[in-house]
mmCIF file with all atom_site columns, C-alpha atoms in Angstrom:
data_model
loop_
_atom_site.group_PDB
_atom_site.id
_atom_site.type_symbol
_atom_site.label_atom_id
_atom_site.label_alt_id
_atom_site.label_comp_id
_atom_site.label_asym_id
_atom_site.label_entity_id
_atom_site.label_seq_id
_atom_site.pdbx_PDB_ins_code
_atom_site.Cartn_x
_atom_site.Cartn_y
_atom_site.Cartn_z
_atom_site.occupancy
_atom_site.B_iso_or_equiv
_atom_site.pdbx_formal_charge
_atom_site.auth_seq_id
_atom_site.auth_comp_id
_atom_site.auth_asym_id
_atom_site.auth_atom_id
_atom_site.pdbx_PDB_model_num
ATOM 1   C CA . MET R 1 1   ? 94.062  102.010 117.693 1.00 0.00 ? 463 MET R CA 1
ATOM 2   C CA . LEU R 1 2   ? 97.368  102.813 119.416 1.00 0.00 ? 464 LEU R CA 1
ATOM 3   C CA . PRO R 1 3   ? 98.125  101.356 122.831 1.00 0.00 ? 465 PRO R CA 1
ATOM 4   C CA . GLY R 1 4   ? 97.016  103.634 125.673 1.00 0.00 ? 466 GLY R CA 1
ATOM 5   C CA . MET R 1 5   ? 95.655  106.479 123.547 1.00 0.00 ? 467 MET R CA 1
ATOM 6   C CA . ASN R 1 6   ? 94.234  106.677 120.038 1.00 0.00 ? 468 ASN R CA 1
ATOM 7   C CA . GLY R 1 7   ? 95.470  108.954 117.265 1.00 0.00 ? 469 GLY R CA 1
ATOM 8   C CA . PHE R 1 8   ? 92.439  111.235 117.544 1.00 0.00 ? 470 PHE R CA 1
ATOM 9   C CA . GLU R 1 9   ? 93.283  111.948 121.203 1.00 0.00 ? 471 GLU R CA 1
ATOM 10  C CA . ILE R 1 10  ? 96.931  112.529 120.345 1.00 0.00 ? 472 ILE R CA 1
ATOM 11  C CA . ALA R 1 11  ? 95.965  115.027 117.625 1.00 0.00 ? 473 ALA R CA 1
ATOM 12  C CA . LYS R 1 12  ? 93.657  116.869 120.060 1.00 0.00 ? 474 LYS R CA 1
ATOM 13  C CA . ARG R 1 13  ? 96.402  117.103 122.683 1.00 0.00 ? 475 ARG R CA 1
ATOM 14  C CA . VAL R 1 14  ? 98.976  118.269 120.174 1.00 0.00 ? 476 VAL R CA 1
ATOM 15  C CA . ARG R 1 15  ? 96.674  121.034 118.922 1.00 0.00 ? 477 ARG R CA 1
ATOM 16  C CA . SER R 1 16  ? 95.555  122.034 122.437 1.00 0.00 ? 478 SER R CA 1
ATOM 17  C CA . ASN R 1 17  ? 99.235  122.613 123.277 1.00 0.00 ? 479 ASN R CA 1
ATOM 18  C CA . GLY R 1 18  ? 99.542  125.033 120.349 1.00 0.00 ? 480 GLY R CA 1
ATOM 19  C CA . ILE R 1 19  ? 101.732 122.758 118.250 1.00 0.00 ? 481 ILE R CA 1
ATOM 20  C CA . THR R 1 20  ? 101.173 123.414 114.541 1.00 0.00 ? 482 THR R CA 1
ATOM 21  C CA . THR R 1 21  ? 103.240 120.559 113.111 1.00 0.00 ? 483 THR R CA 1
ATOM 22  C CA . PRO R 1 22  ? 101.310 118.948 110.234 1.00 0.00 ? 484 PRO R CA 1
ATOM 23  C CA . ILE R 1 23  ? 99.503  115.742 111.213 1.00 0.00 ? 485 ILE R CA 1
ATOM 24  C CA . LEU R 1 24  ? 98.721  112.953 108.746 1.00 0.00 ? 486 LEU R CA 1
ATOM 25  C CA . ILE R 1 25  ? 96.665  110.103 110.153 1.00 0.00 ? 487 ILE R CA 1
ATOM 26  C CA . LEU R 1 26  ? 97.475  106.700 108.621 1.00 0.00 ? 488 LEU R CA 1
ATOM 27  C CA . THR R 1 27  ? 94.835  104.178 109.664 1.00 0.00 ? 489 THR R CA 1
ATOM 28  C CA . ALA R 1 28  ? 92.721  101.169 108.785 1.00 0.00 ? 490 ALA R CA 1
ATOM 29  C CA . LYS R 1 29  ? 89.616  103.057 109.974 1.00 0.00 ? 491 LYS R CA 1
ATOM 30  C CA . ALA R 1 30  ? 87.972  103.934 106.664 1.00 0.00 ? 492 ALA R CA 1
ATOM 31  C CA . GLU R 1 31  ? 84.439  104.897 107.736 1.00 0.00 ? 493 GLU R CA 1
ATOM 32  C CA . LEU R 1 32  ? 83.288  108.438 106.953 1.00 0.00 ? 494 LEU R CA 1
ATOM 33  C CA . ASP R 1 33  ? 82.643  109.165 110.646 1.00 0.00 ? 495 ASP R CA 1
ATOM 34  C CA . ASP R 1 34  ? 86.219  108.134 111.487 1.00 0.00 ? 496 ASP R CA 1
ATOM 35  C CA . LYS R 1 35  ? 87.623  110.440 108.819 1.00 0.00 ? 497 LYS R CA 1
ATOM 36  C CA . VAL R 1 36  ? 85.510  113.362 110.043 1.00 0.00 ? 498 VAL R CA 1
ATOM 37  C CA . THR R 1 37  ? 86.508  112.698 113.660 1.00 0.00 ? 499 THR R CA 1
ATOM 38  C CA . GLY R 1 38  ? 90.188  112.514 112.707 1.00 0.00 ? 500 GLY R CA 1
ATOM 39  C CA . LEU R 1 39  ? 90.122  115.761 110.769 1.00 0.00 ? 501 LEU R CA 1
ATOM 40  C CA . ASP R 1 40  ? 88.031  117.521 113.416 1.00 0.00 ? 502 ASP R CA 1
ATOM 41  C CA . SER R 1 41  ? 90.470  116.395 116.102 1.00 0.00 ? 503 SER R CA 1
ATOM 42  C CA . GLY R 1 42  ? 93.225  118.428 114.448 1.00 0.00 ? 504 GLY R CA 1
ATOM 43  C CA . ALA R 1 43  ? 94.699  116.253 111.704 1.00 0.00 ? 505 ALA R CA 1
ATOM 44  C CA . ASP R 1 44  ? 95.609  117.981 108.442 1.00 0.00 ? 506 ASP R CA 1
ATOM 45  C CA . ASP R 1 45  ? 95.066  114.889 106.322 1.00 0.00 ? 507 ASP R CA 1
ATOM 46  C CA . TYR R 1 46  ? 93.743  111.345 106.662 1.00 0.00 ? 508 TYR R CA 1
ATOM 47  C CA . LEU R 1 47  ? 94.870  108.336 104.652 1.00 0.00 ? 509 LEU R CA 1
ATOM 48  C CA . THR R 1 48  ? 93.392  104.865 104.990 1.00 0.00 ? 510 THR R CA 1
ATOM 49  C CA . LYS R 1 49  ? 95.177  101.545 104.587 1.00 0.00 ? 511 LYS R CA 1
ATOM 50  C CA . PRO R 1 50  ? 95.944  100.016 102.233 1.00 0.00 ? 512 PRO R CA 1
ATOM 51  C CA . PHE R 1 51  ? 97.522  102.897 100.331 1.00 0.00 ? 513 PHE R CA 1
ATOM 52  C CA . MET R 1 52  ? 100.057 103.242 97.551  1.00 0.00 ? 514 MET R CA 1
ATOM 53  C CA . THR R 1 53  ? 103.426 104.737 98.474  1.00 0.00 ? 515 THR R CA 1
ATOM 54  C CA . LYS R 1 54  ? 103.079 107.189 95.598  1.00 0.00 ? 516 LYS R CA 1
ATOM 55  C CA . GLU R 1 55  ? 99.915  108.638 97.173  1.00 0.00 ? 517 GLU R CA 1
ATOM 56  C CA . LEU R 1 56  ? 101.521 108.848 100.618 1.00 0.00 ? 518 LEU R CA 1
ATOM 57  C CA . LEU R 1 57  ? 104.490 110.758 99.188  1.00 0.00 ? 519 LEU R CA 1
ATOM 58  C CA . ALA R 1 58  ? 102.174 113.137 97.302  1.00 0.00 ? 520 ALA R CA 1
ATOM 59  C CA . ARG R 1 59  ? 100.214 113.839 100.497 1.00 0.00 ? 521 ARG R CA 1
ATOM 60  C CA . LEU R 1 60  ? 103.438 114.455 102.423 1.00 0.00 ? 522 LEU R CA 1
ATOM 61  C CA . ARG R 1 61  ? 104.613 116.880 99.733  1.00 0.00 ? 523 ARG R CA 1
ATOM 62  C CA . ALA R 1 62  ? 101.254 118.679 99.928  1.00 0.00 ? 524 ALA R CA 1
ATOM 63  C CA . LEU R 1 63  ? 101.543 118.976 103.711 1.00 0.00 ? 525 LEU R CA 1
ATOM 64  C CA . GLY R 1 64  ? 105.042 120.369 103.284 1.00 0.00 ? 526 GLY R CA 1
ATOM 65  C CA . ARG R 1 65  ? 103.793 123.057 100.882 1.00 0.00 ? 527 ARG R CA 1
ATOM 66  C CA . ARG R 1 66  ? 101.140 124.387 103.232 1.00 0.00 ? 528 ARG R CA 1
ATOM 67  C CA . THR R 1 67  ? 101.928 127.764 104.696 1.00 0.00 ? 529 THR R CA 1
ATOM 68  C CA . LEU R 1 68  ? 103.225 127.896 108.216 1.00 0.00 ? 530 LEU R CA 1
ATOM 69  C CA . GLY R 1 69  ? 101.254 129.772 110.849 1.00 0.00 ? 531 GLY R CA 1
ATOM 70  C CA . THR R 1 70  ? 101.787 133.457 110.201 1.00 0.00 ? 532 THR R CA 1
ATOM 71  C CA . VAL R 1 71  ? 100.829 136.724 111.799 1.00 0.00 ? 533 VAL R CA 1
ATOM 72  C CA . ASP R 1 72  ? 99.542  139.297 109.313 1.00 0.00 ? 534 ASP R CA 1
ATOM 73  C CA . GLY R 1 73  ? 101.104 137.356 106.435 1.00 0.00 ? 535 GLY R CA 1
ATOM 74  C CA . ALA R 1 74  ? 104.630 137.508 107.853 1.00 0.00 ? 536 ALA R CA 1
ATOM 75  C CA . LEU R 1 75  ? 107.043 135.125 109.489 1.00 0.00 ? 537 LEU R CA 1
ATOM 76  C CA . SER R 1 76  ? 109.663 136.640 111.718 1.00 0.00 ? 538 SER R CA 1
ATOM 77  C CA . PHE R 1 77  ? 112.862 135.786 113.506 1.00 0.00 ? 539 PHE R CA 1
ATOM 78  C CA . ALA R 1 78  ? 114.981 138.209 115.526 1.00 0.00 ? 540 ALA R CA 1
ATOM 79  C CA . ASP R 1 79  ? 115.377 141.280 113.274 1.00 0.00 ? 541 ASP R CA 1
ATOM 80  C CA . ILE R 1 80  ? 113.962 139.886 110.014 1.00 0.00 ? 542 ILE R CA 1
ATOM 81  C CA . ALA R 1 81  ? 110.440 139.530 108.667 1.00 0.00 ? 543 ALA R CA 1
ATOM 82  C CA . LEU R 1 82  ? 109.420 137.386 105.728 1.00 0.00 ? 544 LEU R CA 1
ATOM 83  C CA . ASP R 1 83  ? 106.271 138.493 103.894 1.00 0.00 ? 545 ASP R CA 1
ATOM 84  C CA . THR R 1 84  ? 104.548 135.310 102.760 1.00 0.00 ? 546 THR R CA 1
ATOM 85  C CA . SER R 1 85  ? 102.384 136.997 100.126 1.00 0.00 ? 547 SER R CA 1
ATOM 86  C CA . THR R 1 86  ? 105.077 138.964 98.291  1.00 0.00 ? 548 THR R CA 1
ATOM 87  C CA . LEU R 1 87  ? 108.164 136.830 99.084  1.00 0.00 ? 549 LEU R CA 1
ATOM 88  C CA . THR R 1 88  ? 109.823 139.924 100.522 1.00 0.00 ? 550 THR R CA 1
ATOM 89  C CA . LEU R 1 89  ? 112.519 139.893 103.187 1.00 0.00 ? 551 LEU R CA 1
ATOM 90  C CA . SER R 1 90  ? 112.801 142.962 105.378 1.00 0.00 ? 552 SER R CA 1
ATOM 91  C CA . CYS R 1 91  ? 114.875 144.008 108.343 1.00 0.00 ? 553 CYS R CA 1
ATOM 92  C CA . THR R 1 92  ? 112.729 145.196 111.250 1.00 0.00 ? 554 THR R CA 1
ATOM 93  C CA . THR R 1 93  ? 115.387 147.620 112.520 1.00 0.00 ? 555 THR R CA 1
ATOM 94  C CA . ASN R 1 94  ? 115.533 149.660 109.305 1.00 0.00 ? 556 ASN R CA 1
ATOM 95  C CA . ALA R 1 95  ? 113.383 150.224 106.220 1.00 0.00 ? 557 ALA R CA 1
ATOM 96  C CA . LEU R 1 96  ? 115.361 147.964 103.919 1.00 0.00 ? 558 LEU R CA 1
ATOM 97  C CA . SER R 1 97  ? 113.660 145.117 102.073 1.00 0.00 ? 559 SER R CA 1
ATOM 98  C CA . VAL R 1 98  ? 114.349 142.873 99.114  1.00 0.00 ? 560 VAL R CA 1
ATOM 99  C CA . ARG R 1 99  ? 112.374 140.453 96.971  1.00 0.00 ? 561 ARG R CA 1
ATOM 100 C CA . LEU R 1 100 ? 113.447 136.816 97.229  1.00 0.00 ? 562 LEU R CA 1
ATOM 101 C CA . SER R 1 101 ? 113.422 134.097 94.624  1.00 0.00 ? 563 SER R CA 1
ATOM 102 C CA . GLU R 1 102 ? 111.152 131.145 95.393  1.00 0.00 ? 564 GLU R CA 1
ATOM 103 C CA . LYS R 1 103 ? 114.079 128.990 96.555  1.00 0.00 ? 565 LYS R CA 1
ATOM 104 C CA . GLU R 1 104 ? 115.531 131.752 98.750  1.00 0.00 ? 566 GLU R CA 1
ATOM 105 C CA . TYR R 1 105 ? 112.102 132.313 100.287 1.00 0.00 ? 567 TYR R CA 1
ATOM 106 C CA . ARG R 1 106 ? 111.591 128.598 100.974 1.00 0.00 ? 568 ARG R CA 1
ATOM 107 C CA . ILE R 1 107 ? 115.046 128.341 102.556 1.00 0.00 ? 569 ILE R CA 1
ATOM 108 C CA . LEU R 1 108 ? 114.342 131.210 104.948 1.00 0.00 ? 570 LEU R CA 1
ATOM 109 C CA . GLU R 1 109 ? 110.822 129.962 105.646 1.00 0.00 ? 571 GLU R CA 1
ATOM 110 C CA . TYR R 1 110 ? 112.178 126.523 106.569 1.00 0.00 ? 572 TYR R CA 1
ATOM 111 C CA . LEU R 1 111 ? 114.992 127.972 108.697 1.00 0.00 ? 573 LEU R CA 1
ATOM 112 C CA . ILE R 1 112 ? 112.566 130.263 110.565 1.00 0.00 ? 574 ILE R CA 1
ATOM 113 C CA . ALA R 1 113 ? 110.118 127.410 111.138 1.00 0.00 ? 575 ALA R CA 1
ATOM 114 C CA . ASN R 1 114 ? 112.970 125.356 112.596 1.00 0.00 ? 576 ASN R CA 1
ATOM 115 C CA . SER R 1 115 ? 114.815 128.117 114.437 1.00 0.00 ? 577 SER R CA 1
ATOM 116 C CA . GLY R 1 116 ? 117.059 126.806 117.152 1.00 0.00 ? 578 GLY R CA 1
ATOM 117 C CA . GLN R 1 117 ? 117.781 123.650 115.161 1.00 0.00 ? 579 GLN R CA 1
ATOM 118 C CA . ILE R 1 118 ? 120.579 122.683 112.814 1.00 0.00 ? 580 ILE R CA 1
ATOM 119 C CA . LEU R 1 119 ? 119.186 121.554 109.458 1.00 0.00 ? 581 LEU R CA 1
ATOM 120 C CA . THR R 1 120 ? 121.258 119.148 107.394 1.00 0.00 ? 582 THR R CA 1
ATOM 121 C CA . ARG R 1 121 ? 121.958 119.721 103.725 1.00 0.00 ? 583 ARG R CA 1
ATOM 122 C CA . GLU R 1 122 ? 119.864 116.643 103.011 1.00 0.00 ? 584 GLU R CA 1
ATOM 123 C CA . GLN R 1 123 ? 116.868 118.017 104.947 1.00 0.00 ? 585 GLN R CA 1
ATOM 124 C CA . LEU R 1 124 ? 117.136 121.296 103.069 1.00 0.00 ? 586 LEU R CA 1
ATOM 125 C CA . ALA R 1 125 ? 117.520 119.611 99.679  1.00 0.00 ? 587 ALA R CA 1
ATOM 126 C CA . VAL R 1 126 ? 114.448 117.427 100.246 1.00 0.00 ? 588 VAL R CA 1
ATOM 127 C CA . LYS R 1 127 ? 112.348 120.309 101.614 1.00 0.00 ? 589 LYS R CA 1
ATOM 128 C CA . ILE R 1 128 ? 113.319 122.877 98.972  1.00 0.00 ? 590 ILE R CA 1
ATOM 129 C CA . TRP R 1 129 ? 113.802 120.761 95.855  1.00 0.00 ? 591 TRP R CA 1
ATOM 130 C CA . GLY R 1 130 ? 111.680 117.711 96.696  1.00 0.00 ? 592 GLY R CA 1
ATOM 131 C CA . PHE R 1 131 ? 112.322 114.075 97.496  1.00 0.00 ? 593 PHE R CA 1
ATOM 132 C CA . GLU R 1 132 ? 112.686 112.912 93.902  1.00 0.00 ? 594 GLU R CA 1
ATOM 133 C CA . SER R 1 133 ? 114.696 115.895 92.668  1.00 0.00 ? 595 SER R CA 1
ATOM 134 C CA . ASP R 1 134 ? 118.103 115.644 91.030  1.00 0.00 ? 596 ASP R CA 1
ATOM 135 C CA . ALA R 1 135 ? 119.330 118.604 93.093  1.00 0.00 ? 597 ALA R CA 1
ATOM 136 C CA . GLU R 1 136 ? 122.647 118.041 94.807  1.00 0.00 ? 598 GLU R CA 1
ATOM 137 C CA . TYR R 1 137 ? 124.150 119.455 97.974  1.00 0.00 ? 599 TYR R CA 1
ATOM 138 C CA . ASN R 1 138 ? 125.964 122.023 95.830  1.00 0.00 ? 600 ASN R CA 1
ATOM 139 C CA . ASN R 1 139 ? 122.548 123.493 94.977  1.00 0.00 ? 601 ASN R CA 1
ATOM 140 C CA . VAL R 1 140 ? 121.924 124.010 98.693  1.00 0.00 ? 602 VAL R CA 1
ATOM 141 C CA . GLU R 1 141 ? 125.257 125.771 99.115  1.00 0.00 ? 603 GLU R CA 1
ATOM 142 C CA . VAL R 1 142 ? 124.691 128.020 96.090  1.00 0.00 ? 604 VAL R CA 1
ATOM 143 C CA . TYR R 1 143 ? 121.240 129.106 97.289  1.00 0.00 ? 605 TYR R CA 1
ATOM 144 C CA . MET R 1 144 ? 122.530 129.572 100.841 1.00 0.00 ? 606 MET R CA 1
ATOM 145 C CA . SER R 1 145 ? 125.048 132.006 99.382  1.00 0.00 ? 607 SER R CA 1
ATOM 146 C CA . PHE R 1 146 ? 122.303 133.884 97.505  1.00 0.00 ? 608 PHE R CA 1
ATOM 147 C CA . THR R 1 147 ? 120.138 134.006 100.644 1.00 0.00 ? 609 THR R CA 1
ATOM 148 C CA . ARG R 1 148 ? 123.030 135.237 102.806 1.00 0.00 ? 610 ARG R CA 1
ATOM 149 C CA . LYS R 1 149 ? 123.632 138.050 100.311 1.00 0.00 ? 611 LYS R CA 1
ATOM 150 C CA . LYS R 1 150 ? 119.985 139.105 100.615 1.00 0.00 ? 612 LYS R CA 1
ATOM 151 C CA . LEU R 1 151 ? 120.289 139.140 104.432 1.00 0.00 ? 613 LEU R CA 1
ATOM 152 C CA . ALA R 1 152 ? 123.415 141.309 104.085 1.00 0.00 ? 614 ALA R CA 1
ATOM 153 C CA . PHE R 1 153 ? 121.613 143.613 101.623 1.00 0.00 ? 615 PHE R CA 1
ATOM 154 C CA . VAL R 1 154 ? 118.891 144.419 104.182 1.00 0.00 ? 616 VAL R CA 1
ATOM 155 C CA . GLU R 1 155 ? 121.625 144.823 106.828 1.00 0.00 ? 617 GLU R CA 1
ATOM 156 C CA . ALA R 1 156 ? 120.095 142.184 109.093 1.00 0.00 ? 618 ALA R CA 1
ATOM 157 C CA . LYS R 1 157 ? 121.988 140.956 112.122 1.00 0.00 ? 619 LYS R CA 1
ATOM 158 C CA . THR R 1 158 ? 120.379 137.544 111.564 1.00 0.00 ? 620 THR R CA 1
ATOM 159 C CA . GLU R 1 159 ? 122.753 135.145 109.837 1.00 0.00 ? 621 GLU R CA 1
ATOM 160 C CA . ILE R 1 160 ? 122.691 131.712 108.298 1.00 0.00 ? 622 ILE R CA 1
ATOM 161 C CA . LYS R 1 161 ? 125.558 129.915 110.007 1.00 0.00 ? 623 LYS R CA 1
ATOM 162 C CA . ALA R 1 162 ? 127.209 126.814 108.603 1.00 0.00 ? 624 ALA R CA 1
ATOM 163 C CA . VAL R 1 163 ? 127.781 124.111 111.192 1.00 0.00 ? 625 VAL R CA 1
ATOM 164 C CA . ARG R 1 164 ? 130.803 122.251 109.886 1.00 0.00 ? 626 ARG R CA 1
ATOM 165 C CA . GLY R 1 165 ? 130.006 118.736 108.725 1.00 0.00 ? 627 GLY R CA 1
ATOM 166 C CA . ILE R 1 166 ? 126.335 118.990 109.707 1.00 0.00 ? 628 ILE R CA 1
ATOM 167 C CA . GLY R 1 167 ? 124.358 121.740 107.999 1.00 0.00 ? 629 GLY R CA 1
ATOM 168 C CA . TYR R 1 168 ? 122.966 125.208 108.654 1.00 0.00 ? 630 TYR R CA 1
ATOM 169 C CA . GLU R 1 169 ? 121.186 127.156 111.359 1.00 0.00 ? 631 GLU R CA 1
ATOM 170 C CA . LEU R 1 170 ? 119.564 130.567 111.598 1.00 0.00 ? 632 LEU R CA 1
ATOM 171 C CA . ARG R 1 171 ? 121.177 132.684 114.322 1.00 0.00 ? 633 ARG R CA 1
ATOM 172 C CA . CYS R 1 172 ? 121.126 136.196 115.631 1.00 0.00 ? 634 CYS R CA 1
ATOM 173 C CA . ASP R 1 173 ? 123.502 136.883 118.493 1.00 0.00 ? 635 ASP R CA 1
ATOM 174 C CA . ASP R 1 174 ? 123.116 140.686 118.507 1.00 0.00 ? 636 ASP R CA 1
ATOM 175 C CA . VAL R 1 175 ? 119.345 141.205 118.906 1.00 0.00 ? 637 VAL R CA 1
#
């Protein structure tokens, strides 16, 4: 019910272009056929109005937890690979690998998924610890330090760079 094009058509176009960003349809169309059409058009979830904010937030958290598109259970960027089933980081130019904590894994997963972008401390805190968490920006910095040490351990050329006053980005200038 959007002007010019409906949400089902938008979802189809997004998916046909290979974009894997999660899609949540928020609509007044509550019929079963509408829900099926929405989900079949490429949406990951479908929520009808009226809805409670608490449910919307829970659905958004669930979408955020879903695994990114992977190839053979691994995410990769430049010279690193992240095994999604064992939470293992490895360097593709040597045989070194290391097991990550859940937070370290989620940090790298989020940075890889958003490679080429600068992520703010706030974005990272919300994604890794959750919207209603008591985690502070210091938590982000501490876990960035842990994650950087793991990248150094596997001798990766990929680095997590701090962008002063903004946040962090994943970069590899040497590969």
